[in-house]
N, CA, C and O atoms as a printed pandas DataFrame, in Angstrom:
     atom_number atom_name residue_name chain_id  residue_number  x_coord  y_coord  z_coord
0              1         N          MET        A               1  -10.289   23.846  -23.309
1              2        CA          MET        A               1   -9.648   22.891  -22.431
2              3         C          MET        A               1   -9.535   23.481  -21.023
3              4         O          MET        A               1   -8.983   24.570  -20.866
4              5         N          PRO        A               2  -10.036   22.801  -20.013
5              6        CA          PRO        A               2   -9.977   23.336  -18.650
6              7         C          PRO        A               2   -8.543   23.326  -18.113
7              8         O          PRO        A               2   -7.699   22.538  -18.539
8              9         N          ASP        A               3   -8.305   24.230  -17.165
9             10        CA          ASP        A               3   -6.991   24.309  -16.529
10            11         C          ASP        A               3   -6.758   23.052  -15.699
11            12         O          ASP        A               3   -7.539   22.744  -14.799
12            13         N          GLU        A               4   -5.683   22.328  -16.001
13            14        CA          GLU        A               4   -5.384   21.080  -15.303
14            15         C          GLU        A               4   -4.249   21.250  -14.307
15            16         O          GLU        A               4   -3.693   20.257  -13.838
16            17         N          GLY        A               5   -3.894   22.479  -13.974
17            18        CA          GLY        A               5   -2.817   22.717  -13.028
18            19         C          GLY        A               5   -1.560   23.182  -13.720
19            20         O          GLY        A               5   -1.491   23.251  -14.948
20            21         N          ARG        A               6   -0.559   23.504  -12.904
21            22        CA          ARG        A               6    0.715   23.981  -13.439
22            23         C          ARG        A               6    1.748   22.878  -13.334
23            24         O          ARG        A               6    1.878   22.224  -12.299
24            25         N          TYR        A               7    2.471   22.683  -14.406
25            26        CA          TYR        A               7    3.484   21.641  -14.454
26            27         C          TYR        A               7    4.820   22.233  -14.873
27            28         O          TYR        A               7    4.872   23.194  -15.641
28            29         N          CYS        A               8    5.906   21.649  -14.359
29            30        CA          CYS        A               8    7.258   22.075  -14.683
30            31         C          CYS        A               8    7.522   21.838  -16.170
31            32         O          CYS        A               8    7.217   20.770  -16.699
32            33         N          THR        A               9    8.086   22.839  -16.834
33            34        CA          THR        A               9    8.380   22.709  -18.257
34            35         C          THR        A               9    9.618   21.857  -18.513
35            36         O          THR        A               9    9.886   21.488  -19.657
36            37         N          ILE        A              10   10.379   21.539  -17.462
37            38        CA          ILE        A              10   11.578   20.724  -17.620
38            39         C          ILE        A              10   11.296   19.253  -17.340
39            40         O          ILE        A              10   11.577   18.389  -18.170
40            41         N          CYS        A              11   10.733   18.974  -16.151
41            42        CA          CYS        A              11   10.546   17.568  -15.776
42            43         C          CYS        A              11    9.106   17.083  -15.936
43            44         O          CYS        A              11    8.856   15.878  -15.914
44            45         N          GLY        A              12    8.160   18.004  -16.097
45            46        CA          GLY        A              12    6.760   17.617  -16.252
46            47         C          GLY        A              12    6.038   17.408  -14.942
47            48         O          GLY        A              12    4.847   17.096  -14.937
48            49         N          GLY        A              13    6.734   17.573  -13.827
49            50        CA          GLY        A              13    6.129   17.383  -12.504
50            51         C          GLY        A              13    5.285   18.575  -12.097
51            52         O          GLY        A              13    5.330   19.635  -12.720
52            53         N          VAL        A              14    4.522   18.381  -11.050
53            54        CA          VAL        A              14    3.677   19.447  -10.519
54            55         C          VAL        A              14    4.568   20.544   -9.956
55            56         O          VAL        A              14    5.553   20.260   -9.275
56            57         N          VAL        A              15    4.228   21.788  -10.236
57            58        CA          VAL        A              15    4.966   22.922   -9.698
58            59         C          VAL        A              15    4.737   22.957   -8.190
59            60         O          VAL        A              15    3.597   22.846   -7.738
60            61         N          PRO        A              16    5.820   23.113   -7.394
61            62        CA          PRO        A              16    5.669   23.045   -5.946
62            63         C          PRO        A              16    4.940   24.235   -5.348
63            64         O          PRO        A              16    5.553   25.117   -4.746
64            65         N          GLU        A              17    3.648   24.248   -5.517
65            66        CA          GLU        A              17    2.795   25.267   -4.939
66            67         C          GLU        A              17    1.525   24.583   -4.483
67            68         O          GLU        A              17    1.106   23.583   -5.066
68            69         N          GLY        A              18    0.931   25.100   -3.478
69            70        CA          GLY        A              18   -0.319   24.535   -3.011
70            71         C          GLY        A              18   -0.224   24.150   -1.548
71            72         O          GLY        A              18    0.862   24.135   -0.968
72            73         N          PRO        A              19   -1.350   23.843   -0.963
73            74        CA          PRO        A              19   -1.383   23.596    0.480
74            75         C          PRO        A              19   -0.705   22.302    0.915
75            76         O          PRO        A              19   -0.327   22.193    2.082
76            77         N          GLU        A              20   -0.533   21.328    0.045
77            78        CA          GLU        A              20    0.015   20.035    0.437
78            79         C          GLU        A              20    1.480   19.855    0.037
79            80         O          GLU        A              20    2.090   18.840    0.371
80            81         N          ILE        A              21    2.042   20.822   -0.669
81            82        CA          ILE        A              21    3.418   20.704   -1.140
82            83         C          ILE        A              21    4.287   21.682   -0.358
83            84         O          ILE        A              21    3.992   22.874   -0.276
84            85         N          ARG        A              22    5.364   21.150    0.213
85            86        CA          ARG        A              22    6.315   21.987    0.925
86            87         C          ARG        A              22    7.660   21.916    0.239
87            88         O          ARG        A              22    8.058   20.863   -0.260
88            89         N          THR        A              23    8.358   23.035    0.213
89            90        CA          THR        A              23    9.667   23.080   -0.409
90            91         C          THR        A              23   10.744   22.916    0.653
91            92         O          THR        A              23   10.756   23.625    1.659
92            93         N          VAL        A              24   11.647   21.969    0.414
93            94        CA          VAL        A              24   12.788   21.737    1.304
94            95         C          VAL        A              24   14.053   21.692    0.450
95            96         O          VAL        A              24   13.990   21.488   -0.762
96            97         N          LEU        A              25   15.186   21.882    1.090
97            98        CA          LEU        A              25   16.454   21.797    0.376
98            99         C          LEU        A              25   16.921   20.354    0.318
99           100         O          LEU        A              25   17.137   19.719    1.351
100          101         N          VAL        A              26   17.076   19.843   -0.884
101          102        CA          VAL        A              26   17.614   18.499   -1.100
102          103         C          VAL        A              26   18.891   18.680   -1.905
103          104         O          VAL        A              26   18.862   19.119   -3.054
104          105         N          ASP        A              27   19.992   18.341   -1.293
105          106        CA          ASP        A              27   21.296   18.491   -1.943
106          107         C          ASP        A              27   21.517   19.929   -2.396
107          108         O          ASP        A              27   22.096   20.176   -3.454
108          109         N          GLY        A              28   21.047   20.880   -1.579
109          110        CA          GLY        A              28   21.234   22.299   -1.865
110          111         C          GLY        A              28   20.255   22.916   -2.838
111          112         O          GLY        A              28   20.365   24.101   -3.154
112          113         N          LYS        A              29   19.292   22.135   -3.321
113          114        CA          LYS        A              29   18.321   22.648   -4.288
114          115         C          LYS        A              29   16.917   22.601   -3.696
115          116         O          LYS        A              29   16.527   21.614   -3.072
116          117         N          ALA        A              30   16.168   23.674   -3.899
117          118        CA          ALA        A              30   14.787   23.724   -3.426
118          119         C          ALA        A              30   13.968   22.671   -4.160
119          120         O          ALA        A              30   13.932   22.645   -5.390
120          121         N          THR        A              31   13.309   21.800   -3.391
121          122        CA          THR        A              31   12.568   20.681   -3.961
122          123         C          THR        A              31   11.195   20.616   -3.308
123          124         O          THR        A              31   11.082   20.640   -2.083
124          125         N          GLY        A              32   10.158   20.534   -4.123
125          126        CA          GLY        A              32    8.799   20.410   -3.603
126          127         C          GLY        A              32    8.503   18.962   -3.254
127          128         O          GLY        A              32    8.732   18.059   -4.058
128          129         N          ILE        A              33    7.989   18.748   -2.045
129          130        CA          ILE        A              33    7.621   17.404   -1.609
130          131         C          ILE        A              33    6.151   17.423   -1.207
131          132         O          ILE        A              33    5.755   18.117   -0.270
132          133         N          ASP        A              34    5.361   16.658   -1.926
133          134        CA          ASP        A              34    3.930   16.566   -1.679
134          135         C          ASP        A              34    3.665   15.743   -0.421
135          136         O          ASP        A              34    4.310   14.720   -0.193
136          137         N          GLN        A              35    2.720   16.192    0.388
137          138        CA          GLN        A              35    2.247   15.493    1.588
138          139         C          GLN        A              35    3.291   15.414    2.700
139          140         O          GLN        A              35    3.160   14.574    3.590
140          141         N          LEU        A              36    4.319   16.256    2.679
141          142        CA          LEU        A              36    5.399   16.149    3.651
142          143         C          LEU        A              36    4.914   16.327    5.086
143          144         O          LEU        A              36    5.306   15.558    5.964
144          145         N          ASP        A              37    4.081   17.311    5.338
145          146        CA          ASP        A              37    3.604   17.532    6.709
146          147         C          ASP        A              37    2.848   16.317    7.230
147          148         O          ASP        A              37    3.048   15.903    8.372
148          149         N          ARG        A              38    2.003   15.760    6.419
149          150        CA          ARG        A              38    1.250   14.555    6.807
150          151         C          ARG        A              38    2.190   13.388    7.071
151          152         O          ARG        A              38    2.031   12.665    8.054
152          153         N          ILE        A              39    3.169   13.205    6.190
153          154        CA          ILE        A              39    4.135   12.115    6.330
154          155         C          ILE        A              39    4.921   12.265    7.630
155          156         O          ILE        A              39    5.098   11.294    8.366
156          157         N          LEU        A              40    5.384   13.463    7.908
157          158        CA          LEU        A              40    6.141   13.688    9.137
158          159         C          LEU        A              40    5.302   13.356   10.365
159          160         O          LEU        A              40    5.782   12.692   11.283
160          161         N          CYS        A              41    4.062   13.810   10.387
161          162        CA          CYS        A              41    3.177   13.518   11.522
162          163         C          CYS        A              41    2.949   12.018   11.666
163          164         O          CYS        A              41    3.000   11.482   12.773
164          165         N          ASP        A              42    2.700   11.350   10.562
165          166        CA          ASP        A              42    2.445    9.906   10.606
166          167         C          ASP        A              42    3.654    9.135   11.125
167          168         O          ASP        A              42    3.506    8.212   11.925
168          169         N          VAL        A              43    4.847    9.510   10.672
169          170        CA          VAL        A              43    6.058    8.813   11.115
170          171         C          VAL        A              43    6.364    9.149   12.579
171          172         O          VAL        A              43    6.791    8.275   13.333
172          173         N          LEU        A              44    6.154   10.383   12.982
173          174        CA          LEU        A              44    6.337   10.736   14.390
174          175         C          LEU        A              44    5.418    9.899   15.283
175          176         O          LEU        A              44    5.816    9.479   16.369
176          177         N          ASP        A              45    4.207    9.663   14.827
177          178        CA          ASP        A              45    3.235    8.880   15.601
178          179         C          ASP        A              45    3.655    7.418   15.767
179          180         O          ASP        A              45    3.137    6.726   16.643
180          181         N          LEU        A              46    4.586    6.940   14.938
181          182        CA          LEU        A              46    5.062    5.556   15.051
182          183         C          LEU        A              46    6.039    5.377   16.217
183          184         O          LEU        A              46    6.280    4.254   16.659
184          185         N          HIS        A              47    6.603    6.487   16.714
185          186        CA          HIS        A              47    7.545    6.462   17.844
186          187         C          HIS        A              47    8.705    5.493   17.603
187          188         O          HIS        A              47    9.058    4.707   18.482
188          189         N          LEU        A              48    9.289    5.556   16.416
189          190        CA          LEU        A              48   10.425    4.690   16.082
190          191         C          LEU        A              48   11.679    5.189   16.798
191          192         O          LEU        A              48   11.965    6.386   16.795
192          193         N          ALA        A              49   12.419    4.280   17.405
193          194        CA          ALA        A              49   13.629    4.646   18.152
194          195         C          ALA        A              49   14.876    4.636   17.273
195          196         O          ALA        A              49   15.805    5.408   17.510
196          197         N          ASP        A              50   14.907    3.782   16.275
197          198        CA          ASP        A              50   16.084    3.617   15.422
198          199         C          ASP        A              50   16.047    4.611   14.260
199          200         O          ASP        A              50   15.075    4.659   13.505
200          201         N          GLU        A              51   17.127    5.414   14.122
201          202        CA          GLU        A              51   17.180    6.418   13.061
202          203         C          GLU        A              51   17.097    5.792   11.673
203          204         O          GLU        A              51   16.492    6.367   10.769
204          205         N          GLY        A              52   17.701    4.619   11.500
205          206        CA          GLY        A              52   17.635    3.932   10.211
206          207         C          GLY        A              52   16.204    3.588    9.827
207          208         O          GLY        A              52   15.819    3.708    8.664
208          209         N          GLN        A              53   15.422    3.163   10.802
209          210        CA          GLN        A              53   14.011    2.851   10.542
210          211         C          GLN        A              53   13.237    4.109   10.185
211          212         O          GLN        A              53   12.374    4.086    9.307
212          213         N          VAL        A              54   13.546    5.203   10.862
213          214        CA          VAL        A              54   12.877    6.476   10.575
214          215         C          VAL        A              54   13.182    6.905    9.138
215          216         O          VAL        A              54   12.277    7.280    8.393
216          217         N          ARG        A              55   14.456    6.849    8.757
217          218        CA          ARG        A              55   14.853    7.230    7.391
218          219         C          ARG        A              55   14.109    6.393    6.350
219          220         O          ARG        A              55   13.574    6.929    5.380
220          221         N          GLU        A              56   14.079    5.078    6.560
221          222        CA          GLU        A              56   13.405    4.180    5.616
222          223         C          GLU        A              56   11.908    4.477    5.532
223          224         O          GLU        A              56   11.331    4.506    4.446
224          225         N          GLU        A              57   11.296    4.694    6.682
225          226        CA          GLU        A              57    9.854    4.973    6.706
226          227         C          GLU        A              57    9.540    6.290    6.001
227          228         O          GLU        A              57    8.580    6.380    5.236
228          229         N          LEU        A              58   10.349    7.300    6.262
229          230        CA          LEU        A              58   10.152    8.589    5.594
230          231         C          LEU        A              58   10.297    8.443    4.078
231          232         O          LEU        A              58    9.460    8.934    3.320
232          233         N          LEU        A              59   11.352    7.772    3.647
233          234        CA          LEU        A              59   11.570    7.592    2.206
234          235         C          LEU        A              59   10.443    6.799    1.553
235          236         O          LEU        A              59    9.968    7.161    0.477
236          237         N          THR        A              60   10.020    5.729    2.197
237          238        CA          THR        A              60    8.938    4.904    1.645
238          239         C          THR        A              60    7.681    5.734    1.451
239          240         O          THR        A              60    7.033    5.658    0.407
240          241         N          ARG        A              61    7.342    6.520    2.454
241          242        CA          ARG        A              61    6.115    7.328    2.376
242          243         C          ARG        A              61    6.245    8.482    1.385
243          244         O          ARG        A              61    5.290    8.802    0.677
244          245         N          VAL        A              62    7.413    9.105    1.331
245          246        CA          VAL        A              62    7.622   10.197    0.372
246          247         C          VAL        A              62    7.553    9.662   -1.053
247          248         O          VAL        A              62    6.979   10.304   -1.933
248          249         N          LYS        A              63    8.136    8.488   -1.281
249          250        CA          LYS        A              63    8.118    7.897   -2.624
250          251         C          LYS        A              63    6.707    7.532   -3.088
251          252         O          LYS        A              63    6.467    7.420   -4.290
252          253         N          ALA        A              64    5.785    7.348   -2.167
253          254        CA          ALA        A              64    4.409    7.041   -2.540
254          255         C          ALA        A              64    3.735    8.236   -3.215
255          256         O          ALA        A              64    2.787    8.057   -3.979
256          257         N          PHE        A              65    4.216    9.457   -2.938
257          258        CA          PHE        A              65    3.602   10.667   -3.481
258          259         C          PHE        A              65    4.529   11.450   -4.412
259          260         O          PHE        A              65    4.078   12.353   -5.116
260          261         N          ASN        A              66    5.815   11.113   -4.421
261          262        CA          ASN        A              66    6.811   11.917   -5.129
262          263         C          ASN        A              66    7.816   11.034   -5.847
263          264         O          ASN        A              66    8.072    9.901   -5.439
264          265         N          TYR        A              67    8.377   11.563   -6.913
265          266        CA          TYR        A              67    9.478   10.882   -7.593
266          267         C          TYR        A              67   10.763   11.199   -6.841
267          268         O          TYR        A              67   11.070   12.367   -6.601
268          269         N          VAL        A              68   11.506   10.177   -6.471
269          270        CA          VAL        A              68   12.800   10.346   -5.818
270          271         C          VAL        A              68   13.846    9.653   -6.700
271          272         O          VAL        A              68   13.860    8.426   -6.796
272          273         N          PRO        A              69   14.717   10.436   -7.343
273          274        CA          PRO        A              69   15.741    9.825   -8.199
274          275         C          PRO        A              69   16.644    8.895   -7.382
275          276         O          PRO        A              69   17.051    9.234   -6.271
276          277         N          THR        A              70   16.947    7.750   -7.928
277          278        CA          THR        A              70   17.771    6.757   -7.237
278          279         C          THR        A              70   19.100    7.356   -6.773
279          280         O          THR        A              70   19.540    7.098   -5.653
280          281         N          LYS        A              71   19.725    8.135   -7.612
281          282        CA          LYS        A              71   21.018    8.730   -7.268
282          283         C          LYS        A              71   20.922    9.766   -6.152
283          284         O          LYS        A              71   21.933   10.121   -5.547
284          285         N          LYS        A              72   19.725   10.245   -5.881
285          286        CA          LYS        A              72   19.530   11.282   -4.864
286          287         C          LYS        A              72   18.849   10.736   -3.604
287          288         O          LYS        A              72   18.438   11.514   -2.742
288          289         N          THR        A              73   18.726    9.426   -3.488
289          290        CA          THR        A              73   18.030    8.837   -2.350
290          291         C          THR        A              73   18.648    9.260   -1.023
291          292         O          THR        A              73   17.923    9.630   -0.100
292          293         N          ASP        A              74   19.961    9.213   -0.911
293          294        CA          ASP        A              74   20.617    9.609    0.336
294          295         C          ASP        A              74   20.412   11.090    0.632
295          296         O          ASP        A              74   20.205   11.470    1.785
296          297         N          ALA        A              75   20.468   11.923   -0.394
297          298        CA          ALA        A              75   20.257   13.359   -0.207
298          299         C          ALA        A              75   18.827   13.626    0.263
299          300         O          ALA        A              75   18.604   14.462    1.140
300          301         N          TYR        A              76   17.860   12.916   -0.319
301          302        CA          TYR        A              76   16.476   13.049    0.133
302          303         C          TYR        A              76   16.339   12.588    1.579
303          304         O          TYR        A              76   15.678   13.245    2.383
304          305         N          ALA        A              77   16.961   11.460    1.910
305          306        CA          ALA        A              77   16.880   10.937    3.277
306          307         C          ALA        A              77   17.467   11.934    4.272
307          308         O          ALA        A              77   16.905   12.134    5.348
308          309         N          ASP        A              78   18.589   12.560    3.925
309          310        CA          ASP        A              78   19.192   13.557    4.807
310          311         C          ASP        A              78   18.258   14.745    5.009
311          312         O          ASP        A              78   18.072   15.215    6.132
312          313         N          ALA        A              79   17.672   15.228    3.915
313          314        CA          ALA        A              79   16.752   16.365    4.003
314          315         C          ALA        A              79   15.511   16.001    4.817
315          316         O          ALA        A              79   15.037   16.797    5.627
316          317         N          LEU        A              80   14.993   14.801    4.598
317          318        CA          LEU        A              80   13.807   14.357    5.344
318          319         C          LEU        A              80   14.107   14.204    6.829
319          320         O          LEU        A              80   13.275   14.542    7.670
320          321         N          MET        A              81   15.286   13.700    7.151
321          322        CA          MET        A              81   15.658   13.560    8.560
322          323         C          MET        A              81   15.783   14.926    9.228
323          324         O          MET        A              81   15.409   15.078   10.391
324          325         N          ALA        A              82   16.297   15.913    8.517
325          326        CA          ALA        A              82   16.386   17.266    9.072
326          327         C          ALA        A              82   14.984   17.801    9.367
327          328         O          ALA        A              82   14.754   18.404   10.415
328          329         N          GLU        A              83   14.051   17.577    8.442
329          330        CA          GLU        A              83   12.665   18.019    8.655
330          331         C          GLU        A              83   12.019   17.238    9.797
331          332         O          GLU        A              83   11.259   17.798   10.587
332          333         N          TYR        A              84   12.324   15.952    9.880
333          334        CA          TYR        A              84   11.791   15.098   10.949
334          335         C          TYR        A              84   12.279   15.588   12.312
335          336         O          TYR        A              84   11.490   15.709   13.249
336          337         N          ARG        A              85   13.559   15.867   12.418
337          338        CA          ARG        A              85   14.111   16.351   13.689
338          339         C          ARG        A              85   13.472   17.667   14.106
339          340         O          ARG        A              85   13.167   17.875   15.280
340          341         N          GLN        A              86   13.272   18.550   13.141
341          342        CA          GLN        A              86   12.641   19.825   13.416
342          343         C          GLN        A              86   11.194   19.624   13.888
343          344         O          GLN        A              86   10.754   20.259   14.846
344          345         N          ALA        A              87   10.469   18.742   13.212
345          346        CA          ALA        A              87    9.083   18.464   13.598
346          347         C          ALA        A              87    9.040   17.791   14.962
347          348         O          ALA        A              87    8.145   18.069   15.761
348          349         N          SER        A              88    9.986   16.920   15.234
349          350        CA          SER        A              88   10.052   16.211   16.514
350          351         C          SER        A              88   10.314   17.202   17.651
351          352         O          SER        A              88    9.693   17.105   18.710
352          353         N          ALA        A              89   11.216   18.140   17.443
353          354        CA          ALA        A              89   11.535   19.136   18.454
354          355         C          ALA        A              89   10.328   20.038   18.717
355          356         O          ALA        A              89   10.114   20.493   19.841
356          357         N          GLY        A              90    9.546   20.289   17.670
357          358        CA          GLY        A              90    8.358   21.133   17.816
358          359         C          GLY        A              90    7.247   20.474   18.602
359          360         O          GLY        A              90    6.380   21.162   19.141
360          361         N          ARG        A              91    7.254   19.166   18.677
361          362        CA          ARG        A              91    6.224   18.416   19.405
362          363         C          ARG        A              91    6.485   18.347   20.902
363          364         O          ARG        A              91    5.561   18.118   21.684
364          365         N          LYS        A              92    7.731   18.541   21.306
365          366        CA          LYS        A              92    8.090   18.383   22.721
366          367         C          LYS        A              92    7.663   19.528   23.561
367          368         O          LYS        A              92    7.899   19.530   24.769
């Protein structure tokens, strides 16, 4: 059987390693988010002025590649906004 990658023995998800997965703190826990750098760049390119719109756009795009537990949606949004602000400051 060929190697199909590494998966978490608890949740069955992909282990957060590799060029497209970045680890961020969500609610104080290290969490791997696939395609985060691409998502941040894409949302920055939209030049959204309203923070609520930015949060929604980030969450929508992250959910396309990652499982986001309903109970942790706000925690994910907070973590994503912190990463967004950091990426935004780096562009200036």
